[in-house]
Amino acid sequence: MPDIAAVKAALAAQRIETPSWGYGNSGTRFKVFAQQGVPRDPYEKLDDAARVHAYTGVAPKVSLHIPWDRVDDYAALAAYAKERGVELGAINSNTFQDDAYRLGSVCHPDPAVRRRAVRHLLDCVDIMDATGSADLKLWFADGTNYPGQDDVTARQERLAESLAEVYARLGDDQRMLLEYKFFEPAFYTTDVPDWGTAYAHCLKLGPRARVVVDTGHHAPGTNVEFIVALLLREGRLGGFDFNSRFYADDDLMAGAADPFQLFRIMHEVVRNGGLAPAAGIAFMLDQCHNVEAKVPAVIRSVCNVQEATAKALLVDADALAAAQRDGDVLAAHAVLMDAYDTDVRPLLRALREERGLDPDPVAAYLRSGRQERIAAERAGGDQAGWGA
Amino acid sequence: MPDIAAVKAALAAQRIETPSWGYGNSGTRFKVFAQQGVPRDPYEKLDDAARVHAYTGVAPKVSLHIPWDRVDDYAALAAYAKERGVELGAINSNTFQDDAYRLGSVCHPDPAVRRRAVRHLLDCVDIMDATGSADLKLWFADGTNYPGQDDVTARQERLAESLAEVYARLGDDQRMLLEYKFFEPAFYTTDVPDWGTAYAHCLKLGPRARVVVDTGHHAPGTNVEFIVALLLREGRLGGFDFNSRFYADDDLMAGAADPFQLFRIMHEVVRNGGLAPAAGIAFMLDQCHNVEAKVPAVIRSVCNVQEATAKALLVDADALAAAQRDGDVLAAHAVLMDAYDTDVRPLLRALREERGLDPDPVAAYLRSGRQERIAAERAGGDQAGWGA
Amino acid sequence: MPDIAAVKAALAAQRIETPSWGYGNSGTRFKVFAQQGVPRDPYEKLDDAARVHAYTGVAPKVSLHIPWDRVDDYAALAAYAKERGVELGAINSNTFQDDAYRLGSVCHPDPAVRRRAVRHLLDCVDIMDATGSADLKLWFADGTNYPGQDDVTARQERLAESLAEVYARLGDDQRMLLEYKFFEPAFYTTDVPDWGTAYAHCLKLGPRARVVVDTGHHAPGTNVEFIVALLLREGRLGGFDFNSRFYADDDLMAGAADPFQLFRIMHEVVRNGGLAPAAGIAFMLDQCHNVEAKVPAVIRSVCNVQEATAKALLVDADALAAAQRDGDVLAAHAVLMDAYDTDVRPLLRALREERGLDPDPVAAYLRSGRQERIAAERAGGDQAGWGA
Amino acid sequence: MPDIAAVKAALAAQRIETPSWGYGNSGTRFKVFAQQGVPRDPYEKLDDAARVHAYTGVAPKVSLHIPWDRVDDYAALAAYAKERGVELGAINSNTFQDDAYRLGSVCHPDPAVRRRAVRHLLDCVDIMDATGSADLKLWFADGTNYPGQDDVTARQERLAESLAEVYARLGDDQRMLLEYKFFEPAFYTTDVPDWGTAYAHCLKLGPRARVVVDTGHHAPGTNVEFIVALLLREGRLGGFDFNSRFYADDDLMAGAADPFQLFRIMHEVVRNGGLAPAAGIAFMLDQCHNVEAKVPAVIRSVCNVQEATAKALLVDADALAAAQRDGDVLAAHAVLMDAYDTDVRPLLRALREERGLDPDPVAAYLRSGRQERIAAERAGGDQAGWGA
C-alpha cells in the first residue's frame, strides 16, 4: 500500500502552471461574454495567478502568451511576478491572429509570411531569455479548409524548416514544446494533427524538442493516457495542456468532463516516472472560462488536477503489478478502481492545513471578498481577451 | 431510365436560398479574417445575393438574420430585393449575442431573460409580416457547459413554453422551422441537440412546426439521409441548412467535404417527394467562407447542390426498386452508384445555356470584374460580420 | 442535505436485472474465448444469476433471450428461478441469427421473412404469458450495409406494421420496450438508429410502448443523460441496458469505462422520479464478459450501478436547485461533484451488513469456492453462448 | 493537363492485391451468414482470386492468412497460383484465434504465450521463403478491455522485443509491414492503435519495417490521406489495406462508403510518387463481404480503386500547384474537384478493351455463369471462414 507521507510529499512537490489567458475573457465564435473584474494587462493577470497560488500552494508558475502578454520590459514583469510569489513559465507563441496568417504561418505557401512567423518565434525566444522561461510552447493553427487548397507534403517541408531555424536559436537550457491538435481552426487538414506528427518532427529536431499533450486535442475516442505512456517511454513528453471536453476542443475546466480520464492520465504519469522533477514534465492548464467566474474556476481546476494526482499516487502498485502478472483482469482493474473510488478530498484538506493553507481553496477565495474588489477596481480600460 | 427533359425541368424548378450572413465576414474563435469587398449593410448583401442568382438562375431567395440585417423599413428592403431580382426568405432569429444570454435565452433560468428572448422572436414574426417571409427559422445556442449547471428537464419546460407563445403568434401561412445542433457553443448539454428533440417539440406545437436539418449539426458518423427520409415520411421536414464538415460544425461549402453524402441526402429527398413544391422543403445554405472569396464560394455551393440534385434525379428508380425487391445488394448499390458516378456538369451546362445563362457560373462571375469593383467600391464603413 | 436513511431505503429497494446471456460465452467477430464453468443451459444460467442476487441483494430478476433460453416448459423454468430466489424478467427476442435474416427481419423486403420474424415475436409474447414476464424487449439488427441496398422509408413502413401487430397481441400488463442502436451489425443504415426513431414508433403504437436506452448504443459524444431526462419527461423511458464503452458497443461492465457518465445518468433518473417503482423503469444489464470471469463481473457491475445510484441519491437537491436558479455555474457544478466525489463504498457496505449480506460481494463470491466448483462440475456439454 | 496515354499506362501498371479471406465467409459477432459457392480450401480461394484478375487485369496477387490458408506444401500452392495466372502476395499472421491469446499475443504478460506468438510469426517467414512472398503483414489484436488490466509500457516493451526477433529473421528482400488499428477486438487500449505507434516501432526496427494503412482503422474524423502523405514523405508507407466504413472497422467494399476519401488518398499517393513500383507500396484489399456476393464484390472493389486512381491521375498537377502557390483557395480546390467529378468509367472501359478485357468486369463475371457453377460444385465440405 502507498505510504501516505510519501503521497503527501509528492502532492506538495507538484507544480501546476496556470495560463495568463485563462484569466482574460474568452468565448466561442458566437460570442465572448465579458465578465466583471477581468484583468486589463499582464500585470493584473499575474495578480490573479498569484492568488491562485496563494490559495492552492501548488501553482507558482504562469504561462505567457505573446503578443497577448507583450510588455516593454519582460525583466520587470518577471520581477513583478516574483514579488507576488509566482514566476513566469512557458512562453506561448501566437501565429494565428495577424491578417497575414489567413492561409497559415510557418506552413504558408508564401515565404514572406513564413519569415514573419519565424521571426515572431525567434522574438519569443528573446523573451524567454529576458524572463528566464525554459519552455517555448508552439501551437500552430496552420492547416487547410478544402481538399486541394494546399500541398500536404510541401507544408510539412516548410514546417520542418521553420522549426529547425527556431530550434537552433534555443539556449542549452531551453526547450521547444510542440503541440498537436486534431482540428480547429483548420477544417480539412491540420499541419500537426496528432502526436505522431509532432513526435516525428521532434525526433529530427533534437533532444530538447518534446511533445505537448493538450487533453482536448484528439479525435473522439482517442486513448490519451496511452499516448502519455508512449511519449514518456520515448522520453519525448514535454508536458500537458490540461482542460476537458465532451465534444471537441471545448477547453472546459480540467477534470470537469471526465475525471476518470484525468486520473488514468495521472496514473500513467506516476507509473512512468513523470512526476519526478527530473522527468521535466510541465503540468500546465489551458482553459477557457466562458460562462463561469475565472479565478475560482482556475482554483477548482488546479484542485481537480491535484485530486487526480492524489488518486494516482494511491494506486497500490505492487498489488496492481501482481494482478497484471497473473492475468487477473478483474483484480487488476479493481486495484486501479480502489484508488479512483477513494475520496481524496480529506487528504488534500489535511495537506493544505499542514502547509498553512485553507483546506478549501475555492471557498476561501470566495470568502475573501477579492472577487468583488477586483470587479469594482478593474472598471474602465480594455479587458484582456484573446485578441489582446 | 429517367427522362432527361424531366430531370432538366426539375433542376430548373429547384430553389436554393442563400444566407445574407454568408456574404459577410466570419471566422473561428481564433480569428475572423476580413476580406475585401465585403458588404457593409443588408442592401449590399442583397446585391451580392442577386449576383449569385443572376449567374446560377436557381437562387432567388435570401435568408435574413435578425439583428444582423436589421433595417428601419423592411418593406423597403423587400422592394429593394425585388428590384434586383431576388426576394427575402426565411427570417433567422438570434438569441445568442446579447450579454444577457450567457446562460441561455428561451431556456435561461431567469424569466426576465426568457421574456427578452421571446420578445425578440415575436419581433421576428413582425418582420416576417413586413417582408412577406413565410418561415421563422429558430436555432438556439442554449445549453450548459458543466454537469449540474442547470436542470435539463426544467430547461425543456421553458423551451416548450417559449416556443408555444411564438407559435401562437404565427399567421396561417407562416411556419416555425426548428433547428437542432449537436454541440457548440454549449459544451455539455444543448437544449435541442438532435432531430428527436426538435421533432418532439414540433409535434406538440402543431402542423406548421417543422424540423430543419443543418448538415453539419450531427454527432460523428450520424446517417443524415436517414433522418431526412424519416422526417419526410412524418411530414415534418421543413428544410435544410446545407454546408459541409469534416469534423464538427465546420460550415464549409456544401458538397466540399462529402459530395457523396450530399447526393445520398438528395436521393432521399427525391425518393420521398421532397423536391415537389407542395412538400414545402426549403433548400437553404448556411455556410461560412472564412478563407475563400465569398460570392464565388456561394455560387460554387449552389452549383454543388444542383449537381447532387441532378445525380439524384438520374437514379433509375425502377431498376433500383427491382434490385431492392430482389435483395440483390450489389445490383441495388450499383444502380445508385451509376447515377453518382455520372458527370452531370455537361447536363447542367446545357441547362444553363438553354436558360440564357453562362454555362460556368463561377468563371463567368470571376470574368465579370465585379469582385474587383466591389473591393474598390466598398472601402470604408463597417464590414458586415456575425456581430452586426 | 439528503437523509441517509432515505438513501439507504432507496438503495435497498432498487432492482437490477441481470441478463442470462451475460453468464454465457461471448466475444468479438475475431474470437470467442471459452471460459471454465460456463452454464450449459438456462437452468445453470439461473443458478449463476441467483448467486449474483444472493451476494448483492438487489438483482432478483433475470432477462431471458429467446431462442438462447428456449426450454420446453417455461412455467417450470419460472418455478426453478423462484426456488433459487430469483424471477424471470424481460423476454428478449432474437431476429438476427437465422440464415433468413441476412437482409433484415421485420424490415426485410420479403414478406415471408417478415412473417417469420413477427411470428417469433408473437412466440415471445406467448413465453411472457407462461413466465409472467411483463416486458418484451425488442432490438432489431435490421439495416443495410450499402447505399442503395434497400429503401429507408419502405423499411420504416414494414417496421411500423410489424410492431403494430405485435403490440396488439400484448396483454394489458405487458409492455413493449423498443431499443435503438447506432450501428452494428448493419454498417450503413440501421432501422432504429436513435432514440428519436424509437420514440416516434412508440408514440404511434400506444402508451405501453417505451424506449430502452442501451448505454453503448450511441454516436460518439452523445449526451446519454440528456436523452434519459427527455424520455422520462415524456413518460416514454422503459428502461436501461447498462454496460460501458470506450469506442462503440463494447459491452464492457457498467461503470467501468465512464463512471461519471453512469452517475450523471442516475442523477437524471433520480431527479426525474425514475427510481420510484411507479415509474416503471427496468434497470437491466446487457454486457459481454469476453476476457474476465463472468459471475464476478456481473456482481461488480451490479455494485457499480448501486454506487452510481448512491451518489445520485446524495446530491443535495435543494442546494443544486438554488445554485441553478442563481445562475451560479461553479456552485451548481460543485454541488453535483460533491456527491460524485464522495466514496459511497462505506455506505453500501453498511447497507449490506444491515441486510445480512457480506459487505464485499465480489470478495465473498470469490472466497466461497463456488467458481472452482462450477468449473469442475460443468465439464462436458455445450457451453452457452450467443449461438445457443 | 495530364496525358491520357500516360494515365492509361499508369492504370495498366497498377497492381491490386486481393485477400484470400475475402472469398470466404465472414460476418459480425452477431452472425456469419454462409453463402453458396464459398471456397473450401486455399486452392479454391486462389481459383476465385484468379477470376478477379482475369476480369480486371490488375489483381494478379493474393494475400494469404496463416493459419487460415495453411497447406502442407506452399511451393505447390505457389505453383498452383501461377498456373491460374496469379501469384502469392503478403503473408498475414494470425495471433488472435488461439485460446492462449485471450489477453494478447506478443504483448501478453506470460512469456510462454509471447514465445508461442513469436514462433508463429517466424513460421510465417518460413512460409514466405517457400512462397516467395516479400511482405510479412502483421496486425495484432493485442490490447486490454479494462483500465488497469495490464501495463501499457510493459506491453510496448514486449512488443518491441518480439518484433525485433522477427525482423532479424527476415531475408534481405523481405519486409515487415506493421498495421495499426484504433480499436476492436480490444476495447480500452490497443497496443498499436495509431500510425504514430507503428511508425515509432518501424524506426527502431530498420529500413525494411514499414507501416500499413488500413483505411478503416482510424478514429472518427481522422484525415487518412494526411497520414498517407506523411508516411510517403518519411519513406515508411508499406501499403494499404483498402476497405470502407461509415462507423468503425466496417470492412465494406473499398470506395463504397466514401469514394471522395479514396480519391483523396490516391491523390496523395500519386502526388508523392507512391504509384511508382520503386516506391514499394502494396495496394491490398482487406474486406468482408457479409451480405453481398463475394467474387463480384471483390471485382467491384478493384474497379473502385482503379476509378479513384484514374481520377487522381487526371488531376492537373501544374494548375493545382499554381493555384496553391497563389493562395487561391477556390481555384486550387476546383482543380482537384474537376478530376474527381470526371466520369472515368469510359476511360477504364476503353483501357480494358485495349487490353482484351471485357469493359464491364462485374457484368462479364455475372454473365459467365461461373457463380452458379461454383454454387453447385462447391457443395459439401467446410466453407472457408475466419475460423479456418
CSV table of N, CA and C in Angstrom, one decimal, chain D residues 254-310:
chain,number,residue,atom,x,y,z
D,254,ALA,N,-14.1,-1.3,-50.7
D,254,ALA,CA,-13.4,-0.1,-50.9
D,254,ALA,C,-14.2,0.9,-51.8
D,255,GLY,N,-14.2,2.1,-51.4
D,255,GLY,CA,-14.9,3.1,-52.3
D,255,GLY,C,-16.4,3.1,-52.1
D,256,ALA,N,-17.0,2.3,-51.3
D,256,ALA,CA,-18.4,2.2,-51.2
D,256,ALA,C,-19.0,3.3,-50.3
D,257,ALA,N,-18.2,3.6,-49.2
D,257,ALA,CA,-18.8,4.5,-48.2
D,257,ALA,C,-18.4,5.9,-48.5
D,258,ASP,N,-17.2,6.1,-48.9
D,258,ASP,CA,-16.7,7.5,-49.1
D,258,ASP,C,-15.7,7.5,-50.3
D,259,PRO,N,-16.3,7.5,-51.5
D,259,PRO,CA,-15.4,7.4,-52.7
D,259,PRO,C,-14.5,8.7,-52.8
D,260,PHE,N,-15.0,9.8,-52.2
D,260,PHE,CA,-14.2,11.0,-52.3
D,260,PHE,C,-12.9,10.8,-51.4
D,261,GLN,N,-13.0,10.2,-50.3
D,261,GLN,CA,-11.9,9.9,-49.5
D,261,GLN,C,-10.9,9.0,-50.2
D,262,LEU,N,-11.4,8.0,-50.9
D,262,LEU,CA,-10.5,7.1,-51.6
D,262,LEU,C,-9.7,7.9,-52.7
D,263,PHE,N,-10.4,8.8,-53.3
D,263,PHE,CA,-9.8,9.6,-54.3
D,263,PHE,C,-8.7,10.5,-53.7
D,264,ARG,N,-9.0,11.1,-52.6
D,264,ARG,CA,-8.0,12.0,-51.9
D,264,ARG,C,-6.8,11.2,-51.5
D,265,ILE,N,-7.0,10.0,-51.0
D,265,ILE,CA,-5.9,9.1,-50.7
D,265,ILE,C,-5.0,8.8,-51.9
D,266,MET,N,-5.7,8.5,-53.0
D,266,MET,CA,-4.9,8.2,-54.2
D,266,MET,C,-4.3,9.4,-54.8
D,267,HIS,N,-4.9,10.6,-54.5
D,267,HIS,CA,-4.2,11.8,-54.9
D,267,HIS,C,-2.9,12.0,-54.2
D,268,GLU,N,-2.9,11.7,-52.9
D,268,GLU,CA,-1.6,11.9,-52.2
D,268,GLU,C,-0.6,10.8,-52.6
D,269,VAL,N,-1.1,9.6,-52.9
D,269,VAL,CA,-0.2,8.6,-53.4
D,269,VAL,C,0.4,9.1,-54.7
D,270,VAL,N,-0.4,9.5,-55.7
D,270,VAL,CA,0.2,10.0,-57.0
D,270,VAL,C,1.1,11.1,-56.8
D,271,ARG,N,0.6,12.1,-56.0
D,271,ARG,CA,1.4,13.4,-55.8
D,271,ARG,C,2.8,13.1,-55.1
D,272,ASN,N,2.8,12.0,-54.3
D,272,ASN,CA,4.1,11.8,-53.6
D,272,ASN,C,4.8,10.5,-54.1
D,273,GLY,N,4.5,10.2,-55.4
D,273,GLY,CA,5.3,9.2,-56.1
D,273,GLY,C,5.0,7.8,-55.6
D,274,GLY,N,3.9,7.6,-55.0
D,274,GLY,CA,3.6,6.2,-54.4
D,274,GLY,C,3.2,5.2,-55.5
D,275,LEU,N,2.9,5.7,-56.7
D,275,LEU,CA,2.4,4.7,-57.7
D,275,LEU,C,3.5,4.0,-58.4
D,276,ALA,N,4.7,4.6,-58.3
D,276,ALA,CA,5.9,4.1,-59.0
D,276,ALA,C,6.2,2.7,-58.3
D,277,PRO,N,6.5,1.7,-59.1
D,277,PRO,CA,6.9,0.4,-58.5
D,277,PRO,C,8.0,0.6,-57.5
D,278,ALA,N,9.0,1.5,-57.7
D,278,ALA,CA,10.1,1.6,-56.8
D,278,ALA,C,9.7,2.1,-55.4
D,279,ALA,N,8.5,2.7,-55.3
D,279,ALA,CA,8.0,3.2,-54.0
D,279,ALA,C,7.7,2.0,-53.1
D,280,GLY,N,7.4,0.9,-53.7
D,280,GLY,CA,7.2,-0.3,-52.9
D,280,GLY,C,5.9,-0.3,-52.1
D,281,ILE,N,4.9,0.4,-52.7
D,281,ILE,CA,3.6,0.4,-52.0
D,281,ILE,C,2.7,-0.7,-52.4
D,282,ALA,N,2.3,-1.5,-51.4
D,282,ALA,CA,1.4,-2.7,-51.8
D,282,ALA,C,-0.1,-2.2,-51.6
D,283,PHE,N,-0.8,-2.3,-52.7
D,283,PHE,CA,-2.2,-1.9,-52.8
D,283,PHE,C,-3.1,-3.1,-52.5
D,284,MET,N,-3.4,-3.3,-51.3
D,284,MET,CA,-4.1,-4.5,-50.9
D,284,MET,C,-5.6,-4.2,-50.5
D,285,LEU,N,-6.5,-5.2,-50.7
D,285,LEU,CA,-7.8,-5.1,-50.2
D,285,LEU,C,-7.9,-5.9,-48.9
D,286,ASP,N,-8.7,-5.4,-48.0
D,286,ASP,CA,-9.0,-6.2,-46.8
D,286,ASP,C,-10.4,-6.0,-46.4
D,287,GLN,N,-11.3,-6.8,-46.9
D,287,GLN,CA,-12.7,-6.6,-46.8
D,287,GLN,C,-13.5,-7.8,-46.3
D,288,CYS,N,-14.7,-7.6,-45.9
D,288,CYS,CA,-15.6,-8.6,-45.6
D,288,CYS,C,-16.9,-8.5,-46.3
D,289,HIS,N,-17.3,-9.5,-47.1
D,289,HIS,CA,-18.5,-9.4,-47.8
D,289,HIS,C,-19.6,-10.2,-47.1
D,290,ASN,N,-20.1,-9.6,-46.1
D,290,ASN,CA,-21.0,-10.2,-45.2
D,290,ASN,C,-22.4,-10.5,-45.8
D,291,VAL,N,-22.9,-9.6,-46.6
D,291,VAL,CA,-24.2,-9.7,-47.1
D,291,VAL,C,-24.3,-9.7,-48.6
D,292,GLU,N,-23.2,-9.4,-49.3
D,292,GLU,CA,-23.2,-9.4,-50.7
D,292,GLU,C,-22.3,-10.6,-51.3
D,293,ALA,N,-22.6,-10.9,-52.6
D,293,ALA,CA,-21.9,-12.0,-53.2
D,293,ALA,C,-20.4,-11.6,-53.3
D,294,LYS,N,-19.5,-12.6,-53.0
D,294,LYS,CA,-18.1,-12.3,-52.7
D,294,LYS,C,-17.3,-11.9,-53.9
D,295,VAL,N,-17.3,-12.8,-54.9
D,295,VAL,CA,-16.4,-12.6,-56.1
D,295,VAL,C,-16.8,-11.3,-56.8
D,296,PRO,N,-18.1,-11.1,-57.1
D,296,PRO,CA,-18.4,-9.8,-57.7
D,296,PRO,C,-18.1,-8.6,-56.8
D,297,ALA,N,-18.2,-8.8,-55.5
D,297,ALA,CA,-17.9,-7.6,-54.6
D,297,ALA,C,-16.4,-7.3,-54.7
D,298,VAL,N,-15.5,-8.3,-54.8
D,298,VAL,CA,-14.1,-8.1,-54.9
D,298,VAL,C,-13.8,-7.4,-56.3
D,299,ILE,N,-14.5,-7.9,-57.3
D,299,ILE,CA,-14.3,-7.2,-58.6
D,299,ILE,C,-14.7,-5.7,-58.5
D,300,ARG,N,-15.8,-5.5,-58.0
D,300,ARG,CA,-16.3,-4.1,-57.9
D,300,ARG,C,-15.3,-3.3,-57.1
D,301,SER,N,-14.7,-3.8,-56.0
D,301,SER,CA,-13.8,-3.1,-55.2
D,301,SER,C,-12.5,-2.8,-55.9
D,302,VAL,N,-12.0,-3.7,-56.7
D,302,VAL,CA,-10.9,-3.5,-57.5
D,302,VAL,C,-11.2,-2.4,-58.5
D,303,CYS,N,-12.3,-2.4,-59.1
D,303,CYS,CA,-12.7,-1.3,-60.1
D,303,CYS,C,-12.8,0.0,-59.3
D,304,ASN,N,-13.3,0.0,-58.1
D,304,ASN,CA,-13.4,1.3,-57.4
D,304,ASN,C,-12.0,1.9,-57.1
D,305,VAL,N,-11.1,1.0,-56.7
D,305,VAL,CA,-9.7,1.5,-56.5
D,305,VAL,C,-9.1,2.0,-57.8
D,306,GLN,N,-9.4,1.3,-58.9
D,306,GLN,CA,-9.0,1.8,-60.2
D,306,GLN,C,-9.6,3.2,-60.6
D,307,GLU,N,-10.9,3.3,-60.3
D,307,GLU,CA,-11.5,4.6,-60.7
D,307,GLU,C,-10.9,5.7,-59.8
D,308,ALA,N,-10.7,5.5,-58.6
D,308,ALA,CA,-10.1,6.5,-57.7
D,308,ALA,C,-8.7,6.9,-58.2
D,309,THR,N,-8.0,5.8,-58.6
D,309,THR,CA,-6.6,6.1,-59.2
D,309,THR,C,-6.7,6.9,-60.5
D,310,ALA,N,-7.6,6.5,-61.3
D,310,ALA,CA,-7.7,7.2,-62.6
D,310,ALA,C,-8.0,8.7,-62.3
